[in-house]
Coordinates of C-alpha atoms in Angstrom, one line a residue:
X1 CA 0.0 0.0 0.0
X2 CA 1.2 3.3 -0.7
X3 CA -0.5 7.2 -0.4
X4 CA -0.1 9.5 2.3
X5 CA -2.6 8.1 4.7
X6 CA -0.2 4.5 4.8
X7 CA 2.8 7.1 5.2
X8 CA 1.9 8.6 8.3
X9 CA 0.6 5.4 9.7
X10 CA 4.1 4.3 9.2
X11 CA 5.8 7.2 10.7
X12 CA 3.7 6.9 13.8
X13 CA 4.3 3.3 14.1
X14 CA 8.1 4.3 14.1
X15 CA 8.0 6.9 16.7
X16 CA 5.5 5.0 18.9
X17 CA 8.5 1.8 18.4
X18 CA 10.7 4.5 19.8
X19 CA 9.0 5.4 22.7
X20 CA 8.0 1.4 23.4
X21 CA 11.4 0.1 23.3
X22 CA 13.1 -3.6 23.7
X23 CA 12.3 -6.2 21.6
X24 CA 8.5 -5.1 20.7
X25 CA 9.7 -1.9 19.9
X26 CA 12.3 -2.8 17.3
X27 CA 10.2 -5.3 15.9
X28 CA 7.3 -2.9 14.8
X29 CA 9.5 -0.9 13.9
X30 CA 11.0 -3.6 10.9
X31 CA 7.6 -4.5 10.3
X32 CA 6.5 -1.0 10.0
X33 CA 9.3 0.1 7.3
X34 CA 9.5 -3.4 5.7
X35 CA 12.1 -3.8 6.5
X36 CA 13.2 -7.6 7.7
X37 CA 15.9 -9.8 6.5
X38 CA 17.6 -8.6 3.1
X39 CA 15.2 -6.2 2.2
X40 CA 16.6 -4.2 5.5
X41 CA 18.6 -1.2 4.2
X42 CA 22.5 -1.4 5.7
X43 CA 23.3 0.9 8.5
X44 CA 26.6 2.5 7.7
X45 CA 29.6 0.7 10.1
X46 CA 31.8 2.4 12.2
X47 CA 35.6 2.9 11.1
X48 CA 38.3 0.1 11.0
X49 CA 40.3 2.3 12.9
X50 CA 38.3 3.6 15.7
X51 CA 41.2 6.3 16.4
X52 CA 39.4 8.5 13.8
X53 CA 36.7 9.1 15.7
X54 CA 36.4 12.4 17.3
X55 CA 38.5 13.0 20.8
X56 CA 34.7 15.2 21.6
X57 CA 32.0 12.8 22.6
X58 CA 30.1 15.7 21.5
X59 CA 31.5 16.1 18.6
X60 CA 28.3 15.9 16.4
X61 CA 28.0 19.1 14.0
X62 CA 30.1 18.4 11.1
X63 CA 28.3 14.7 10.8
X64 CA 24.5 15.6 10.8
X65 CA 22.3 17.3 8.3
X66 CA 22.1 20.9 7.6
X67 CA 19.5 23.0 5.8
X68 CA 20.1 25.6 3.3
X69 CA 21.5 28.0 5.7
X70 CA 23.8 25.8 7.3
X71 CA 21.4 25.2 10.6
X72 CA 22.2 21.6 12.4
X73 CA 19.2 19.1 11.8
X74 CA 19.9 17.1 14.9
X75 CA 18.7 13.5 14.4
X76 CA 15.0 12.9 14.3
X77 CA 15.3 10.3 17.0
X78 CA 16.6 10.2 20.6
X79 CA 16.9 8.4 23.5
X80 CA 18.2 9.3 27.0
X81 CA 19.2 6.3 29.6
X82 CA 19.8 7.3 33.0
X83 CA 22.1 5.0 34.5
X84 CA 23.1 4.0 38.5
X85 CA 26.4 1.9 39.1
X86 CA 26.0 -1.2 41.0
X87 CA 27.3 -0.8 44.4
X88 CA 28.4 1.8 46.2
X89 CA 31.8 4.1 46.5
X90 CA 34.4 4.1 43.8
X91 CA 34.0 1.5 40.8
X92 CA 36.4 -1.1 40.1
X93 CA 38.6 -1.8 37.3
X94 CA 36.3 -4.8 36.1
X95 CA 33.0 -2.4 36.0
X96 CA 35.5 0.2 34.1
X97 CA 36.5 -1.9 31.7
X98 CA 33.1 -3.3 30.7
X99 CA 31.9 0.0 30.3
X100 CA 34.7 0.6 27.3
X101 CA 34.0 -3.3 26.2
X102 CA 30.3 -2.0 25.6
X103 CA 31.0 0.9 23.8
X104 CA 33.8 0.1 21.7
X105 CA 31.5 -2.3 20.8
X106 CA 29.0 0.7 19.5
X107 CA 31.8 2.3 18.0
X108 CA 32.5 -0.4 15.7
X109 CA 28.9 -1.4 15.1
X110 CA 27.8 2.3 13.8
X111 CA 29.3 5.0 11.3
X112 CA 29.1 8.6 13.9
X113 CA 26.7 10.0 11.7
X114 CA 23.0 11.0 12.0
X115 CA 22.7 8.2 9.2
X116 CA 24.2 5.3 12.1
X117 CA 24.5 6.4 15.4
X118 CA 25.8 9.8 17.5
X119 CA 25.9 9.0 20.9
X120 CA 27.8 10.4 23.9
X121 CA 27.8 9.4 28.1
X122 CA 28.2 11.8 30.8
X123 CA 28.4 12.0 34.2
X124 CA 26.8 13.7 37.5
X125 CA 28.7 15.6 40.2
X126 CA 27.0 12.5 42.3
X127 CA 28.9 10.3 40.3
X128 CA 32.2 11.8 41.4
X129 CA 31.1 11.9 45.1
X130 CA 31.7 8.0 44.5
X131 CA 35.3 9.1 45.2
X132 CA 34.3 12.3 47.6
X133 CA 35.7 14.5 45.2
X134 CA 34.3 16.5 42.3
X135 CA 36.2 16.5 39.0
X136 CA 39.1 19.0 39.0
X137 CA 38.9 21.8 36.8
X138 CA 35.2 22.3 35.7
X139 CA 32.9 24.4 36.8
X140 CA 30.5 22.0 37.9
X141 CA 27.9 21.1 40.6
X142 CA 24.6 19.4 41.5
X143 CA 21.5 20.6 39.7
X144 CA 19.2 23.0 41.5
X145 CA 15.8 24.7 41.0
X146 CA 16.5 27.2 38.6
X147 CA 13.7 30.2 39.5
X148 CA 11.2 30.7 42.3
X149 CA 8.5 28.9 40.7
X150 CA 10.0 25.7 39.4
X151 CA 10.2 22.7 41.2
X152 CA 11.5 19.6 39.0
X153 CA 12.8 15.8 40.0
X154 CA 16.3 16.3 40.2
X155 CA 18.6 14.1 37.8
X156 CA 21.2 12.4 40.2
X157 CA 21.6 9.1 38.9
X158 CA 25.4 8.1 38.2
X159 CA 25.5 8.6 34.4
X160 CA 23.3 9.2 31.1
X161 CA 23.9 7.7 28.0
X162 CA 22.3 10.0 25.1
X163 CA 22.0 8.1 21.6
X164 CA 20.5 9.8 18.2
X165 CA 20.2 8.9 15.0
X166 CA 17.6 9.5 12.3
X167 CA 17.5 5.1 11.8
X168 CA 14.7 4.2 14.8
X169 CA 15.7 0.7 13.8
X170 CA 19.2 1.4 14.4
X171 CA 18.4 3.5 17.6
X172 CA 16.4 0.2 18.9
X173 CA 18.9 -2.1 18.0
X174 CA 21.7 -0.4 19.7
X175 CA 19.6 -0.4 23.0
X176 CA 19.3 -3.7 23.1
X177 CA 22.4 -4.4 22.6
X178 CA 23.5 -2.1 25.6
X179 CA 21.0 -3.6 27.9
X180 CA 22.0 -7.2 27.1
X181 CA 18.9 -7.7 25.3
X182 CA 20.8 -8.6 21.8
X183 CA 24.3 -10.4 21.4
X184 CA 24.4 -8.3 18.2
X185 CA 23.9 -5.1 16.4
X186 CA 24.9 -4.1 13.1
X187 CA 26.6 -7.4 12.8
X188 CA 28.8 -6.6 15.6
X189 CA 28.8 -9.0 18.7
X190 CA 28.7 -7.6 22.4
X191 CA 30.6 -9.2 24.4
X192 CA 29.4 -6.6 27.1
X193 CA 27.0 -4.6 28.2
X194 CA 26.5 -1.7 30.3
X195 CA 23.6 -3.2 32.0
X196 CA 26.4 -5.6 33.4
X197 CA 27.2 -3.0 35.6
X198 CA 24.6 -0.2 35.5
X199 CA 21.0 -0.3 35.8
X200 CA 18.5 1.6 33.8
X201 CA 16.8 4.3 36.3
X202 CA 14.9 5.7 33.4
X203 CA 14.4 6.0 29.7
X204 CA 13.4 8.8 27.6
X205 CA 13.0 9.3 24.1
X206 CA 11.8 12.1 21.5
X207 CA 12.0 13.4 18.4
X208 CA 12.6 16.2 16.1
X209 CA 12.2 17.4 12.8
X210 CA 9.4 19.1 10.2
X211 CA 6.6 17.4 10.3
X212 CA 7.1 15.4 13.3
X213 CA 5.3 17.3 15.9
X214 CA 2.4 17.2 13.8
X215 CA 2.2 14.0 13.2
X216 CA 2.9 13.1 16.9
X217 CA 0.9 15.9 18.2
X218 CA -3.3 13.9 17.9
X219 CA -4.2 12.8 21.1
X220 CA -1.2 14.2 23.6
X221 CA -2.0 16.1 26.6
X222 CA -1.3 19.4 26.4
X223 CA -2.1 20.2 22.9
X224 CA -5.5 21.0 21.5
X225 CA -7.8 18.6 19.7
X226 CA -7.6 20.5 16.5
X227 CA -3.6 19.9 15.8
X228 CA -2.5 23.4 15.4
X229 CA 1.0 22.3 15.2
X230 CA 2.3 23.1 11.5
X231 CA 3.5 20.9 9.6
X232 CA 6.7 22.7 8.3
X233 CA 7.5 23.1 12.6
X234 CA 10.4 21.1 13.8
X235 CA 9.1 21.2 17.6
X236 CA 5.7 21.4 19.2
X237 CA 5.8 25.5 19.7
X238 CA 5.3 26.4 16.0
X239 CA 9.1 28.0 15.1
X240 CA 12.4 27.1 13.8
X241 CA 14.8 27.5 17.1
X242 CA 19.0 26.8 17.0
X243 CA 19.6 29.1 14.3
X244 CA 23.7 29.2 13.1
X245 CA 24.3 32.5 14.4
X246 CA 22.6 31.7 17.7
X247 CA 24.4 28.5 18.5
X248 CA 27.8 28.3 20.4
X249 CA 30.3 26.2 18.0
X250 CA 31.7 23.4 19.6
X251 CA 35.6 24.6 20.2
X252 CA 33.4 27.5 22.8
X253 CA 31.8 24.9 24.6
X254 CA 34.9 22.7 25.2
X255 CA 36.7 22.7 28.1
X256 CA 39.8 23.8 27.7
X257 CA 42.2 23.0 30.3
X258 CA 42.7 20.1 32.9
X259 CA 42.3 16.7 33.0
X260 CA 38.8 17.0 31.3
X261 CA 40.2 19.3 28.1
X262 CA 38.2 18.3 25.2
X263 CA 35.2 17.6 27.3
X264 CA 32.0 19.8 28.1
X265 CA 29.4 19.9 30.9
X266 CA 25.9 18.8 29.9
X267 CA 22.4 20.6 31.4
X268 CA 19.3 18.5 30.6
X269 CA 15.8 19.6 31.1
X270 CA 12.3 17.9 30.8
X271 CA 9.9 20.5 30.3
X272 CA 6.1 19.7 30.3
X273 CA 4.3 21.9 28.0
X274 CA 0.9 23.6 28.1
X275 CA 0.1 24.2 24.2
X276 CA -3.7 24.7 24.5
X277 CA -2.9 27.8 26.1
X278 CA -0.3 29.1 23.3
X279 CA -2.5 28.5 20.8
X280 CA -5.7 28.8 22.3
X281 CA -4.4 32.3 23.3
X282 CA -2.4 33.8 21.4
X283 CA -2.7 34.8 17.8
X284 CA 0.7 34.4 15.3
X285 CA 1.6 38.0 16.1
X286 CA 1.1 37.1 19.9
X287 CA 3.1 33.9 19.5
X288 CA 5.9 35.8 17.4
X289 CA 6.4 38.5 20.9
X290 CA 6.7 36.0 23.1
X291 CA 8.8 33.5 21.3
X292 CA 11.4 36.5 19.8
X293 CA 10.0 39.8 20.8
X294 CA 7.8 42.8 20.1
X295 CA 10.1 43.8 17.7
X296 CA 10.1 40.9 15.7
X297 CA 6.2 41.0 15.1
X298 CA 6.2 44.9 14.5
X299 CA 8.5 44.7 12.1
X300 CA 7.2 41.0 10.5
X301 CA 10.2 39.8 10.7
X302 CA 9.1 36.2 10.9
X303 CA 7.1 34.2 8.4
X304 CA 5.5 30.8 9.1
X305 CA 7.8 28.6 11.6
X306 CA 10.9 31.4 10.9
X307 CA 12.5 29.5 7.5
X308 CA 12.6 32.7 6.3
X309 CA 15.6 33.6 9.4
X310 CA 17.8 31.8 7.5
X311 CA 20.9 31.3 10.2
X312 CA 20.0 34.2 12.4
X313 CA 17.4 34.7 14.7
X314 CA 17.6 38.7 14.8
X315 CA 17.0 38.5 18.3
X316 CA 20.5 40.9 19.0
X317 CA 19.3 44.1 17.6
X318 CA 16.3 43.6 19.9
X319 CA 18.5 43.7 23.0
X320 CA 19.8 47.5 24.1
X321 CA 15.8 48.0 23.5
X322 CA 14.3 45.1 26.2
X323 CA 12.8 47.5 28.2
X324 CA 11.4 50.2 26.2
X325 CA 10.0 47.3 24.3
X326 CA 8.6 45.8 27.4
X327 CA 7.0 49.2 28.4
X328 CA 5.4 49.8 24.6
X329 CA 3.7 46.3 24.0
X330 CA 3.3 44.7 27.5
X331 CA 5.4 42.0 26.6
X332 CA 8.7 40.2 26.8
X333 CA 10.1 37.5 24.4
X334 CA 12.0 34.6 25.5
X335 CA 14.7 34.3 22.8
X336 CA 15.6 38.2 24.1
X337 CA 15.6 37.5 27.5
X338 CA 17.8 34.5 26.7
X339 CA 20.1 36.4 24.7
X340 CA 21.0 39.0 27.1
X341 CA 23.1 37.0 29.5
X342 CA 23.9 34.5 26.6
X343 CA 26.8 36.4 24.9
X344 CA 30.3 36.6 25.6
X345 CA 32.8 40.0 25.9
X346 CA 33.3 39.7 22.1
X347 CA 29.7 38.7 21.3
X348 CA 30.1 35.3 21.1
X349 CA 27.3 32.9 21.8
X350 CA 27.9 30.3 24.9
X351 CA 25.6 28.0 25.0
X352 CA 24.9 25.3 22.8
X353 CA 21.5 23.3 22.5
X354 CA 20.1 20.6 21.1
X355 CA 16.9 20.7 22.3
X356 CA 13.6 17.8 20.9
X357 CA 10.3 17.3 21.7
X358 CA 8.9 14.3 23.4
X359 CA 5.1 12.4 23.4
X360 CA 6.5 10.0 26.5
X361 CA 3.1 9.6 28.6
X362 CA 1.3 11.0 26.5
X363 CA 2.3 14.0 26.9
X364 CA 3.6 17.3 24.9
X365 CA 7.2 18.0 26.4
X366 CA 10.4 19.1 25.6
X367 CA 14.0 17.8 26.0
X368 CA 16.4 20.2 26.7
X369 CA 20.3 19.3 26.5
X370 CA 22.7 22.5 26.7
X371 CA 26.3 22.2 26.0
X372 CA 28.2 24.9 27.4
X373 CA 32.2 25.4 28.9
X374 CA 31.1 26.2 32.2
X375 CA 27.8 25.0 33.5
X376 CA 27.5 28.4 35.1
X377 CA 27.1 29.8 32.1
X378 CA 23.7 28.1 31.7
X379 CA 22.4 29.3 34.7
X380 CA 23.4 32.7 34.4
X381 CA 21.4 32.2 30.6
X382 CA 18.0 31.0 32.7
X383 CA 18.3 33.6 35.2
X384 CA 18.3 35.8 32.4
X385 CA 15.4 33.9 30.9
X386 CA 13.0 34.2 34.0
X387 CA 12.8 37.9 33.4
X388 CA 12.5 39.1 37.0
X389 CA 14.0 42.2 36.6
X390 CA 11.9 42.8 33.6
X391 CA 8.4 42.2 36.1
X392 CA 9.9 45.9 37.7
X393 CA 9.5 47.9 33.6
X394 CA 6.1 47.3 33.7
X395 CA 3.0 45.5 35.6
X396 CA 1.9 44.1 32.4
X397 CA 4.7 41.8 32.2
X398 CA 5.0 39.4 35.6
X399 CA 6.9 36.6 36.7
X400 CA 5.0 34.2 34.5
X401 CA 2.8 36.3 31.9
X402 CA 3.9 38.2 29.1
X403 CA 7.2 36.9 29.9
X404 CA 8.3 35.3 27.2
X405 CA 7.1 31.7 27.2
X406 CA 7.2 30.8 31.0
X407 CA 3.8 30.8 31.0
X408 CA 3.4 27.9 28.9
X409 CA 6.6 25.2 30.5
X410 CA 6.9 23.7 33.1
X411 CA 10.2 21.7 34.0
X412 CA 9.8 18.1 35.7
X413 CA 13.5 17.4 35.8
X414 CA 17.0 19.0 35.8
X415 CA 20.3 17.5 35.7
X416 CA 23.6 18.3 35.5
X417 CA 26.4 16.4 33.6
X418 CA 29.8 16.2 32.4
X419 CA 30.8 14.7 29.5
X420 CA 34.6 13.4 29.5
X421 CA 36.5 13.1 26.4
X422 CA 36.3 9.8 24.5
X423 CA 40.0 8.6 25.7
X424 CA 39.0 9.0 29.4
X425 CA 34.7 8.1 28.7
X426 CA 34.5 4.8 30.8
X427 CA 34.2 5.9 34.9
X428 CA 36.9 8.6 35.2
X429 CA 37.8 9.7 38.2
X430 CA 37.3 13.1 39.7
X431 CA 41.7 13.5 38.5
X432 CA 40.3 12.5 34.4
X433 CA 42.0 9.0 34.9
X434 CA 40.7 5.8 34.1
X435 CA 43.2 3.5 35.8
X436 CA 42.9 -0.4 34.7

């Protein structure tokens, strides 16, 4: 069968196999896309010599898609596994090698590319109080509530394991393989897993892409029955969002000196959103004010989702005015709020994110991973974000309305990470060593 209603049955059957996971999962997910036995397309291999690889787990711009502008399309499908290490204090030489075991495994079974498998592991400040130390020259701590009006599930298990690739079938089958579920993937056996010496403390998955969160978005809580997501939208909201310009390259993010040089620290979010309320509410103009600014809509700067951006957002010349804007239309927007704190002394962007949307329960949400140098800099970005000082222009704008979009998220979880270079990857210790 073939036509577009067959297509989209497909595509939900993929992204639902995503979401399900294990064995079931992977099998609708070849039964879905045909693809079973020969008739299975080949999943590009990693390298024969894995010392090409990149040194930066997070290494993943120059091996995804990019759109006309030159804007990253991240992978459109993800998976997050929070890990905890068997046992308590320090782990042993035994659990660190298995770690490696598993993912050299990976390494060898998939190409790093969105078309096999980009996939990093990171750890929590709890991990390193394993050893009662935290790791020696980054600036980083335990997550914490973020404004006066959040309170998420804090992140604190041992590791995270975050795996993308536009293949679901390939996603799938590397899981499995991880969690011991599969002596092979890609035609490469494991001789290990990381379920040998972690357990799973939760899994997350999501998605992103055009058309995706319109697809996904019948039935979800949070969004309204009529499916005003556009089509052309990469994520639930309606807009483009990690334009060139706007994004931190990846030499700013990496850490530069210490035992963890060529690493980065790792914020990830889970943000429930309310999307009956954005649309229900607001009009485009509305929507285009409180996603970029005032100035963006007065001027119609932004057409449709924001193709029409190309690899810039505009959102700097809307800064030196924030306030005078604020005082004019009643409103903030986030991506100027953002902005403010979210620039360096020569203008440099900081932080880098890679943020997709997620249908897990059932409902709308958002995944938010930020890359930056110095996790400090994300949090000086957020505080910037909530806008407080913004509340004191004007009573129009307050803590949660007309402030940008914090009227519409709400965050369930925060965690922070660091994510060692690939040499040093398997349970480092606190001094960036990985002794045997």
């Amino acid at each position: 069968m073939t036509g577009p209603n067959t297509d989209r049955s497909r595509r939900d059957v993929l992204k639902a196999a995503v979401a399900v996971g294990g064995s079931v999962g992977l099998s609708a997910c070849l039964d879905a896309v045909g693809y079973q036995g020969a008739d299975r397309p080949p999943v590009p291999s990693g390298p024969a010599d894995l010392s090409t690889l990149p040194t930066r787990q997070f290494a993943w711009g120059e091996f995804i898609r990019r759109d006309e502008f030159g804007n990253e399309q991240l992978p459109r499908h993800q998976t997050l596994l929070y890990l905890n290490l068997h046992g308590e204090g320090a782990p042993t030489a035994d659990q660190r090698a298995t770690v490696e075991r598993a993912l050299t495994r990976l390494d060898e079974a998939y190409a790093w590319s969105h078309e096999g498998l980009l996939r990093s592991i990171a750890y929590t400040p709890e991990y390193f109080q394993r050893y009662g130390a935290m790791p020696e020259g980054v600036d980083i701590y335990p997550a914490k509530r973020l404004s006066s009006f959040e309170t998420p599930d804090f992140d604190r298990q041992d590791a995270l394991l975050h795996l993308a690739s536009d293949r679901p079938d390939a996603l799938l089958e590397a899981e499995l393989a991880l969690t011991g579920e599969r002596a092979t993937a890609n035609g490469v056996e494991f001789d290990a897993a990381l379920t040998d010496v972690f357990t799973v403390d939760d899994r997350r998955t999501g998605f992103v892409g055009a058309g995706l969160p319109a697809e996904k978005q019948a039935g979800l809580e949070g969004v309204p029955e009529d499916g005003p997501v556009p089509e052309a939208s990469p994520l639930f909201m309606g807009f483009k969002a990690g334009f060139a310009k706007n994004q931190a390259p990846e030499d700013r993010v990496t850490i530069q000196e210490g035992p963890f040089a060529g690493g980065t620290t790792k914020h990830v979010a889970n943000l429930r959103q309310r999307l009956s309320d954005w649309y229900g509410e607001q009009d485009f103009a509305d929507q285009v004010m409180e996603m970029f600014s005032p100035m963006h809509a007065e001027n119609n700067w932004v057409e449709g989702v924001g193709a029409n951006l190309g690899d810039g957002s505009r959102v700097d010349a809307t800064l030196d005015t924030i306030r005078e804007q604020a005082r004019e239309h009643g409103r903030v927007g986030h991506a100027q709020k953002a902005a403010r704190a979210n620039r360096d002394a020569d203008g440099g962007v900081k932080l880098n994110r890679r943020h997709f949307e997620s249908a897990d329960d059932g409902i709308a949400s958002l995944h938010f991973p930020s890359l930056q140098r110095e996790m400090s800099e994300f949090d000086a970005v957020r505080e910037a974000m909530n806008g407080q000082d913004l509340t004191e222009v004007t009573p129009a704008v307050r803590q949660r309305v007309n402030n940008g979009i914090l009227e519409y998220i709400f965050v369930r979880h925060r965690g922070n990470f660091l994510v060692p270079p690939r040499e040093i990857r398997s349970l480092p210790t606190p001094q960036g060593e990985v002794p045997e």
